[in-house]
Amino acid sequence: MRYLTTLVLTMWLATCMASTKTWNINSYGAKADGSTTNTKAIQQAIDDCHKAGGGTVMVDGGTYISGTIILKDNVTLNIAKNSTLIASINPNDFVSIDPFVDATGQLRGKCLVGAMDARNIAITGEGTIDGRGDMFTPAMVSKTIENLGIKVTESADIKENPLYDGGKVRKFDRPFLVRLVRSSGIKLSQIHLRQPAAWTLHLFQCKNFTIDGISVYSHANQNNDAIDIDSSEDGTITNCKLDSGDDAICFKSTSPLPAQHIKVKGCDIKSDWGTIKFGTESMGDFKDITISNCTIHDTKGGGIKMLSADGANISNITIKNIVMNNVDMPLFIRLGERLLTYRDAPVQPVGSINNITIKNIKATTRSLAESRISPPTGIFITGTQNHPIGQVRLKNISIQLPGGGTKAHATITPEEMDRAYPEFTKFGILPAYGMYSRHIEKLETKGLKFNTG
């Protein structure tokens, strides 16, 4: 009898301990009624979970409206299948964390889900986080302001910088979907990220991250990058399905710290701009990055783009086993001298590009009618007259192009544009349909094939 009593007590204690590991937002008064803004309820669940030592905050049972929520140490945000965390349409419901100005002169910092200086955080589940980005166009925000009878509060006092586009900072801060700052031990798994007002998933100065099996659909507004790895290190991006209006997987450095020690594998990627991109924000270095076994398709602005514009030293990069279908310019490598600064950091010296290996690539470009530059070129590599690119190795690359070049095109000498925004469209038609390269010290090629027609 004593043994039975002890066993029952042990089971009861185990059940109580297990129950404290899950916090359901419905227990905090959250309502999936389509009208209640549940920010306070969800944040309280996160705070209690954190104070208890960590666990899982559950979003389950429908669609929950929210403004900014901030993850804290040892908290997993789990959004159950057929459940959605959806953004409020009130601009004042969003908080800015670590604000900055990007390369286009736009204020950034607000988000729907954020974290700052957090450890061991995760976003999981088969549910959806939806940013309702279509509600954050200037016209829609004006309507919202009028309907709610509010004034939009500016989130930060940012200095204007003459180096930015037009010398003005656009201070309306469209919220990112997920923004993680100076955090570590990060996991995102299986979650569906949809329709942010700006970037979808931004990791800034983060360490030890795993992004696996997530999907992104991002076409509701402008600057709709899918995944931005910004001055972050020691991470993997695997088995993701990405469909973005802007860059899909983008390595950035809006600080002098590097983006490094990262592996990308097994992703299916579609973009209306660039699918795999280094830059353009590029103060810190990009190094020790491997991208492999990915499929790129239906891309309008470049398959693989490697850009050092603001001082980044790009080195020890391997890109291999990539299939591209219906893409603009499969490969573009550019070392430039734009030298923008971010976050009041000092201007960096001109960077470098060296020890780059790109191999086992099969690509088909877009048609003449669909190409942004028509006729297109398969590969474009250019440094500057004073700063050549170092070593680039190209091996087993096959590109199918539409052709359409003329003798007159072959006589074109592209402008240098050392300080311009580093985009291949600015150079216009190039004098070679297969590969055009200049200002490079060591270009090694083996097994390159270019077919037209």
mmCIF file with all atom_site columns, C-alpha atoms in Angstrom, residues 150-278:
data_model
loop_
_atom_site.group_PDB
_atom_site.id
_atom_site.type_symbol
_atom_site.label_atom_id
_atom_site.label_alt_id
_atom_site.label_comp_id
_atom_site.label_asym_id
_atom_site.label_entity_id
_atom_site.label_seq_id
_atom_site.pdbx_PDB_ins_code
_atom_site.Cartn_x
_atom_site.Cartn_y
_atom_site.Cartn_z
_atom_site.occupancy
_atom_site.B_iso_or_equiv
_atom_site.pdbx_formal_charge
_atom_site.auth_seq_id
_atom_site.auth_comp_id
_atom_site.auth_asym_id
_atom_site.auth_atom_id
_atom_site.pdbx_PDB_model_num
ATOM 1   C CA . ILE A 1 150 ? -4.590 57.603 -34.485 1.00 0.00 ? 150 ILE A CA 1
ATOM 2   C CA . LYS A 1 151 ? -1.207 59.144 -35.228 1.00 0.00 ? 151 LYS A CA 1
ATOM 3   C CA . VAL A 1 152 ? 1.753  56.951 -36.122 1.00 0.00 ? 152 VAL A CA 1
ATOM 4   C CA . THR A 1 153 ? 4.589  57.276 -33.635 1.00 0.00 ? 153 THR A CA 1
ATOM 5   C CA . GLU A 1 154 ? 8.130  57.222 -35.006 1.00 0.00 ? 154 GLU A CA 1
ATOM 6   C CA . SER A 1 155 ? 10.182 54.484 -33.398 1.00 0.00 ? 155 SER A CA 1
ATOM 7   C CA . ALA A 1 156 ? 13.678 55.954 -33.513 1.00 0.00 ? 156 ALA A CA 1
ATOM 8   C CA . ASP A 1 157 ? 15.698 59.113 -33.970 1.00 0.00 ? 157 ASP A CA 1
ATOM 9   C CA . ILE A 1 158 ? 17.886 58.175 -36.928 1.00 0.00 ? 158 ILE A CA 1
ATOM 10  C CA . LYS A 1 159 ? 20.409 60.556 -38.448 1.00 0.00 ? 159 LYS A CA 1
ATOM 11  C CA . GLU A 1 160 ? 20.160 61.265 -42.130 1.00 0.00 ? 160 GLU A CA 1
ATOM 12  C CA . ASN A 1 161 ? 23.145 60.138 -44.138 1.00 0.00 ? 161 ASN A CA 1
ATOM 13  C CA . PRO A 1 162 ? 24.087 61.690 -47.479 1.00 0.00 ? 162 PRO A CA 1
ATOM 14  C CA . LEU A 1 163 ? 25.513 58.357 -48.639 1.00 0.00 ? 163 LEU A CA 1
ATOM 15  C CA . TYR A 1 164 ? 22.073 56.788 -48.715 1.00 0.00 ? 164 TYR A CA 1
ATOM 16  C CA . ASP A 1 165 ? 19.731 57.004 -51.648 1.00 0.00 ? 165 ASP A CA 1
ATOM 17  C CA . GLY A 1 166 ? 18.855 60.689 -51.968 1.00 0.00 ? 166 GLY A CA 1
ATOM 18  C CA . GLY A 1 167 ? 20.415 61.491 -48.587 1.00 0.00 ? 167 GLY A CA 1
ATOM 19  C CA . LYS A 1 168 ? 17.096 60.999 -46.791 1.00 0.00 ? 168 LYS A CA 1
ATOM 20  C CA . VAL A 1 169 ? 15.965 58.312 -44.374 1.00 0.00 ? 169 VAL A CA 1
ATOM 21  C CA . ARG A 1 170 ? 12.453 57.026 -44.943 1.00 0.00 ? 170 ARG A CA 1
ATOM 22  C CA . LYS A 1 171 ? 11.276 56.773 -41.367 1.00 0.00 ? 171 LYS A CA 1
ATOM 23  C CA . PHE A 1 172 ? 8.106  54.727 -41.683 1.00 0.00 ? 172 PHE A CA 1
ATOM 24  C CA . ASP A 1 173 ? 9.258  51.391 -40.288 1.00 0.00 ? 173 ASP A CA 1
ATOM 25  C CA . ARG A 1 174 ? 7.411  48.525 -41.973 1.00 0.00 ? 174 ARG A CA 1
ATOM 26  C CA . PRO A 1 175 ? 7.596  45.596 -39.562 1.00 0.00 ? 175 PRO A CA 1
ATOM 27  C CA . PHE A 1 176 ? 9.672  42.529 -40.335 1.00 0.00 ? 176 PHE A CA 1
ATOM 28  C CA . LEU A 1 177 ? 7.972  39.223 -39.615 1.00 0.00 ? 177 LEU A CA 1
ATOM 29  C CA . VAL A 1 178 ? 10.638 37.592 -37.388 1.00 0.00 ? 178 VAL A CA 1
ATOM 30  C CA . ARG A 1 179 ? 13.688 39.530 -36.162 1.00 0.00 ? 179 ARG A CA 1
ATOM 31  C CA . LEU A 1 180 ? 16.302 37.984 -33.860 1.00 0.00 ? 180 LEU A CA 1
ATOM 32  C CA . VAL A 1 181 ? 19.121 40.195 -32.549 1.00 0.00 ? 181 VAL A CA 1
ATOM 33  C CA . ARG A 1 182 ? 22.325 39.114 -30.765 1.00 0.00 ? 182 ARG A CA 1
ATOM 34  C CA . SER A 1 183 ? 20.776 35.808 -29.789 1.00 0.00 ? 183 SER A CA 1
ATOM 35  C CA . SER A 1 184 ? 22.107 32.248 -29.769 1.00 0.00 ? 184 SER A CA 1
ATOM 36  C CA . GLY A 1 185 ? 20.884 28.679 -29.688 1.00 0.00 ? 185 GLY A CA 1
ATOM 37  C CA . ILE A 1 186 ? 18.148 29.407 -32.236 1.00 0.00 ? 186 ILE A CA 1
ATOM 38  C CA . LYS A 1 187 ? 15.867 26.881 -33.889 1.00 0.00 ? 187 LYS A CA 1
ATOM 39  C CA . LEU A 1 188 ? 13.159 27.383 -36.496 1.00 0.00 ? 188 LEU A CA 1
ATOM 40  C CA . SER A 1 189 ? 11.428 24.243 -37.702 1.00 0.00 ? 189 SER A CA 1
ATOM 41  C CA . GLN A 1 190 ? 8.416  23.440 -39.920 1.00 0.00 ? 190 GLN A CA 1
ATOM 42  C CA . ILE A 1 191 ? 6.805  26.861 -39.430 1.00 0.00 ? 191 ILE A CA 1
ATOM 43  C CA . HIS A 1 192 ? 5.106  28.695 -42.316 1.00 0.00 ? 192 HIS A CA 1
ATOM 44  C CA . LEU A 1 193 ? 6.123  32.351 -42.631 1.00 0.00 ? 193 LEU A CA 1
ATOM 45  C CA . ARG A 1 194 ? 3.892  34.480 -44.823 1.00 0.00 ? 194 ARG A CA 1
ATOM 46  C CA . GLN A 1 195 ? 3.424  37.967 -46.224 1.00 0.00 ? 195 GLN A CA 1
ATOM 47  C CA . PRO A 1 196 ? 5.551  40.316 -44.100 1.00 0.00 ? 196 PRO A CA 1
ATOM 48  C CA . ALA A 1 197 ? 5.539  44.056 -44.675 1.00 0.00 ? 197 ALA A CA 1
ATOM 49  C CA . ALA A 1 198 ? 9.338  43.949 -45.206 1.00 0.00 ? 198 ALA A CA 1
ATOM 50  C CA . TRP A 1 199 ? 11.951 41.211 -44.590 1.00 0.00 ? 199 TRP A CA 1
ATOM 51  C CA . THR A 1 200 ? 10.620 37.859 -43.460 1.00 0.00 ? 200 THR A CA 1
ATOM 52  C CA . LEU A 1 201 ? 13.301 36.334 -41.209 1.00 0.00 ? 201 LEU A CA 1
ATOM 53  C CA . HIS A 1 202 ? 16.252 38.461 -40.071 1.00 0.00 ? 202 HIS A CA 1
ATOM 54  C CA . LEU A 1 203 ? 19.081 37.176 -37.862 1.00 0.00 ? 203 LEU A CA 1
ATOM 55  C CA . PHE A 1 204 ? 21.463 39.938 -36.764 1.00 0.00 ? 204 PHE A CA 1
ATOM 56  C CA . GLN A 1 205 ? 24.687 39.103 -34.891 1.00 0.00 ? 205 GLN A CA 1
ATOM 57  C CA . CYS A 1 206 ? 23.265 35.724 -33.913 1.00 0.00 ? 206 CYS A CA 1
ATOM 58  C CA . LYS A 1 207 ? 25.162 32.492 -33.226 1.00 0.00 ? 207 LYS A CA 1
ATOM 59  C CA . ASN A 1 208 ? 24.381 28.789 -33.397 1.00 0.00 ? 208 ASN A CA 1
ATOM 60  C CA . PHE A 1 209 ? 21.182 28.726 -35.429 1.00 0.00 ? 209 PHE A CA 1
ATOM 61  C CA . THR A 1 210 ? 19.257 25.945 -37.166 1.00 0.00 ? 210 THR A CA 1
ATOM 62  C CA . ILE A 1 211 ? 16.611 26.713 -39.779 1.00 0.00 ? 211 ILE A CA 1
ATOM 63  C CA . ASP A 1 212 ? 15.062 23.504 -41.066 1.00 0.00 ? 212 ASP A CA 1
ATOM 64  C CA . GLY A 1 213 ? 11.991 22.663 -43.091 1.00 0.00 ? 213 GLY A CA 1
ATOM 65  C CA . ILE A 1 214 ? 10.365 26.079 -42.953 1.00 0.00 ? 214 ILE A CA 1
ATOM 66  C CA . SER A 1 215 ? 8.394  27.608 -45.807 1.00 0.00 ? 215 SER A CA 1
ATOM 67  C CA . VAL A 1 216 ? 8.262  31.265 -46.792 1.00 0.00 ? 216 VAL A CA 1
ATOM 68  C CA . TYR A 1 217 ? 5.793  33.024 -49.076 1.00 0.00 ? 217 TYR A CA 1
ATOM 69  C CA . SER A 1 218 ? 6.560  36.748 -49.233 1.00 0.00 ? 218 SER A CA 1
ATOM 70  C CA . HIS A 1 219 ? 4.950  38.894 -51.938 1.00 0.00 ? 219 HIS A CA 1
ATOM 71  C CA . ALA A 1 220 ? 2.721  41.352 -50.081 1.00 0.00 ? 220 ALA A CA 1
ATOM 72  C CA . ASN A 1 221 ? 4.862  44.492 -50.088 1.00 0.00 ? 221 ASN A CA 1
ATOM 73  C CA . GLN A 1 222 ? 8.390  45.635 -51.007 1.00 0.00 ? 222 GLN A CA 1
ATOM 74  C CA . ASN A 1 223 ? 11.837 44.436 -49.843 1.00 0.00 ? 223 ASN A CA 1
ATOM 75  C CA . ASN A 1 224 ? 10.298 41.049 -49.075 1.00 0.00 ? 224 ASN A CA 1
ATOM 76  C CA . ASP A 1 225 ? 13.474 39.030 -48.493 1.00 0.00 ? 225 ASP A CA 1
ATOM 77  C CA . ALA A 1 226 ? 12.902 35.481 -47.249 1.00 0.00 ? 226 ALA A CA 1
ATOM 78  C CA . ILE A 1 227 ? 15.935 34.751 -45.013 1.00 0.00 ? 227 ILE A CA 1
ATOM 79  C CA . ASP A 1 228 ? 18.562 37.381 -44.141 1.00 0.00 ? 228 ASP A CA 1
ATOM 80  C CA . ILE A 1 229 ? 21.668 36.174 -42.299 1.00 0.00 ? 229 ILE A CA 1
ATOM 81  C CA . ASP A 1 230 ? 23.230 39.420 -41.107 1.00 0.00 ? 230 ASP A CA 1
ATOM 82  C CA . SER A 1 231 ? 26.627 39.402 -39.343 1.00 0.00 ? 231 SER A CA 1
ATOM 83  C CA . SER A 1 232 ? 25.675 35.983 -37.919 1.00 0.00 ? 232 SER A CA 1
ATOM 84  C CA . GLU A 1 233 ? 27.628 32.754 -37.618 1.00 0.00 ? 233 GLU A CA 1
ATOM 85  C CA . ASP A 1 234 ? 27.632 29.012 -36.990 1.00 0.00 ? 234 ASP A CA 1
ATOM 86  C CA . GLY A 1 235 ? 24.360 27.981 -38.561 1.00 0.00 ? 235 GLY A CA 1
ATOM 87  C CA . THR A 1 236 ? 22.533 25.764 -41.021 1.00 0.00 ? 236 THR A CA 1
ATOM 88  C CA . ILE A 1 237 ? 19.648 26.353 -43.417 1.00 0.00 ? 237 ILE A CA 1
ATOM 89  C CA . THR A 1 238 ? 18.233 23.054 -44.690 1.00 0.00 ? 238 THR A CA 1
ATOM 90  C CA . ASN A 1 239 ? 15.200 21.677 -46.519 1.00 0.00 ? 239 ASN A CA 1
ATOM 91  C CA . CYS A 1 240 ? 13.418 25.023 -46.803 1.00 0.00 ? 240 CYS A CA 1
ATOM 92  C CA . LYS A 1 241 ? 10.904 26.070 -49.460 1.00 0.00 ? 241 LYS A CA 1
ATOM 93  C CA . LEU A 1 242 ? 11.208 29.779 -50.211 1.00 0.00 ? 242 LEU A CA 1
ATOM 94  C CA . ASP A 1 243 ? 9.163  31.997 -52.541 1.00 0.00 ? 243 ASP A CA 1
ATOM 95  C CA . SER A 1 244 ? 10.007 35.682 -52.146 1.00 0.00 ? 244 SER A CA 1
ATOM 96  C CA . GLY A 1 245 ? 9.395  38.980 -53.865 1.00 0.00 ? 245 GLY A CA 1
ATOM 97  C CA . ASP A 1 246 ? 12.959 40.081 -53.123 1.00 0.00 ? 246 ASP A CA 1
ATOM 98  C CA . ASP A 1 247 ? 16.153 38.204 -52.223 1.00 0.00 ? 247 ASP A CA 1
ATOM 99  C CA . ALA A 1 248 ? 15.523 34.673 -50.968 1.00 0.00 ? 248 ALA A CA 1
ATOM 100 C CA . ILE A 1 249 ? 18.623 33.598 -49.001 1.00 0.00 ? 249 ILE A CA 1
ATOM 101 C CA . CYS A 1 250 ? 20.705 36.701 -48.424 1.00 0.00 ? 250 CYS A CA 1
ATOM 102 C CA . PHE A 1 251 ? 23.943 37.032 -46.469 1.00 0.00 ? 251 PHE A CA 1
ATOM 103 C CA . LYS A 1 252 ? 24.317 40.588 -45.184 1.00 0.00 ? 252 LYS A CA 1
ATOM 104 C CA . SER A 1 253 ? 26.604 42.480 -42.831 1.00 0.00 ? 253 SER A CA 1
ATOM 105 C CA . THR A 1 254 ? 25.079 45.715 -41.587 1.00 0.00 ? 254 THR A CA 1
ATOM 106 C CA . SER A 1 255 ? 27.882 45.807 -39.020 1.00 0.00 ? 255 SER A CA 1
ATOM 107 C CA . PRO A 1 256 ? 31.633 45.159 -39.261 1.00 0.00 ? 256 PRO A CA 1
ATOM 108 C CA . LEU A 1 257 ? 31.107 41.650 -37.818 1.00 0.00 ? 257 LEU A CA 1
ATOM 109 C CA . PRO A 1 258 ? 31.200 38.775 -40.330 1.00 0.00 ? 258 PRO A CA 1
ATOM 110 C CA . ALA A 1 259 ? 28.649 36.293 -41.579 1.00 0.00 ? 259 ALA A CA 1
ATOM 111 C CA . GLN A 1 260 ? 30.554 33.016 -41.376 1.00 0.00 ? 260 GLN A CA 1
ATOM 112 C CA . HIS A 1 261 ? 30.601 29.256 -40.806 1.00 0.00 ? 261 HIS A CA 1
ATOM 113 C CA . ILE A 1 262 ? 27.236 28.594 -42.434 1.00 0.00 ? 262 ILE A CA 1
ATOM 114 C CA . LYS A 1 263 ? 25.853 25.708 -44.499 1.00 0.00 ? 263 LYS A CA 1
ATOM 115 C CA . VAL A 1 264 ? 22.829 25.821 -46.813 1.00 0.00 ? 264 VAL A CA 1
ATOM 116 C CA . LYS A 1 265 ? 21.541 22.547 -48.219 1.00 0.00 ? 265 LYS A CA 1
ATOM 117 C CA . GLY A 1 266 ? 18.544 21.004 -49.922 1.00 0.00 ? 266 GLY A CA 1
ATOM 118 C CA . CYS A 1 267 ? 16.421 24.129 -50.394 1.00 0.00 ? 267 CYS A CA 1
ATOM 119 C CA . ASP A 1 268 ? 13.841 24.879 -53.100 1.00 0.00 ? 268 ASP A CA 1
ATOM 120 C CA . ILE A 1 269 ? 14.051 28.580 -53.947 1.00 0.00 ? 269 ILE A CA 1
ATOM 121 C CA . LYS A 1 270 ? 12.032 30.989 -56.085 1.00 0.00 ? 270 LYS A CA 1
ATOM 122 C CA . SER A 1 271 ? 12.471 34.759 -56.168 1.00 0.00 ? 271 SER A CA 1
ATOM 123 C CA . ASP A 1 272 ? 11.396 37.844 -58.052 1.00 0.00 ? 272 ASP A CA 1
ATOM 124 C CA . TRP A 1 273 ? 14.916 39.200 -57.510 1.00 0.00 ? 273 TRP A CA 1
ATOM 125 C CA . GLY A 1 274 ? 17.966 37.215 -56.304 1.00 0.00 ? 274 GLY A CA 1
ATOM 126 C CA . THR A 1 275 ? 17.783 33.679 -54.972 1.00 0.00 ? 275 THR A CA 1
ATOM 127 C CA . ILE A 1 276 ? 21.184 33.210 -53.299 1.00 0.00 ? 276 ILE A CA 1
ATOM 128 C CA . LYS A 1 277 ? 22.887 36.512 -52.580 1.00 0.00 ? 277 LYS A CA 1
ATOM 129 C CA . PHE A 1 278 ? 25.862 37.937 -50.693 1.00 0.00 ? 278 PHE A CA 1
#
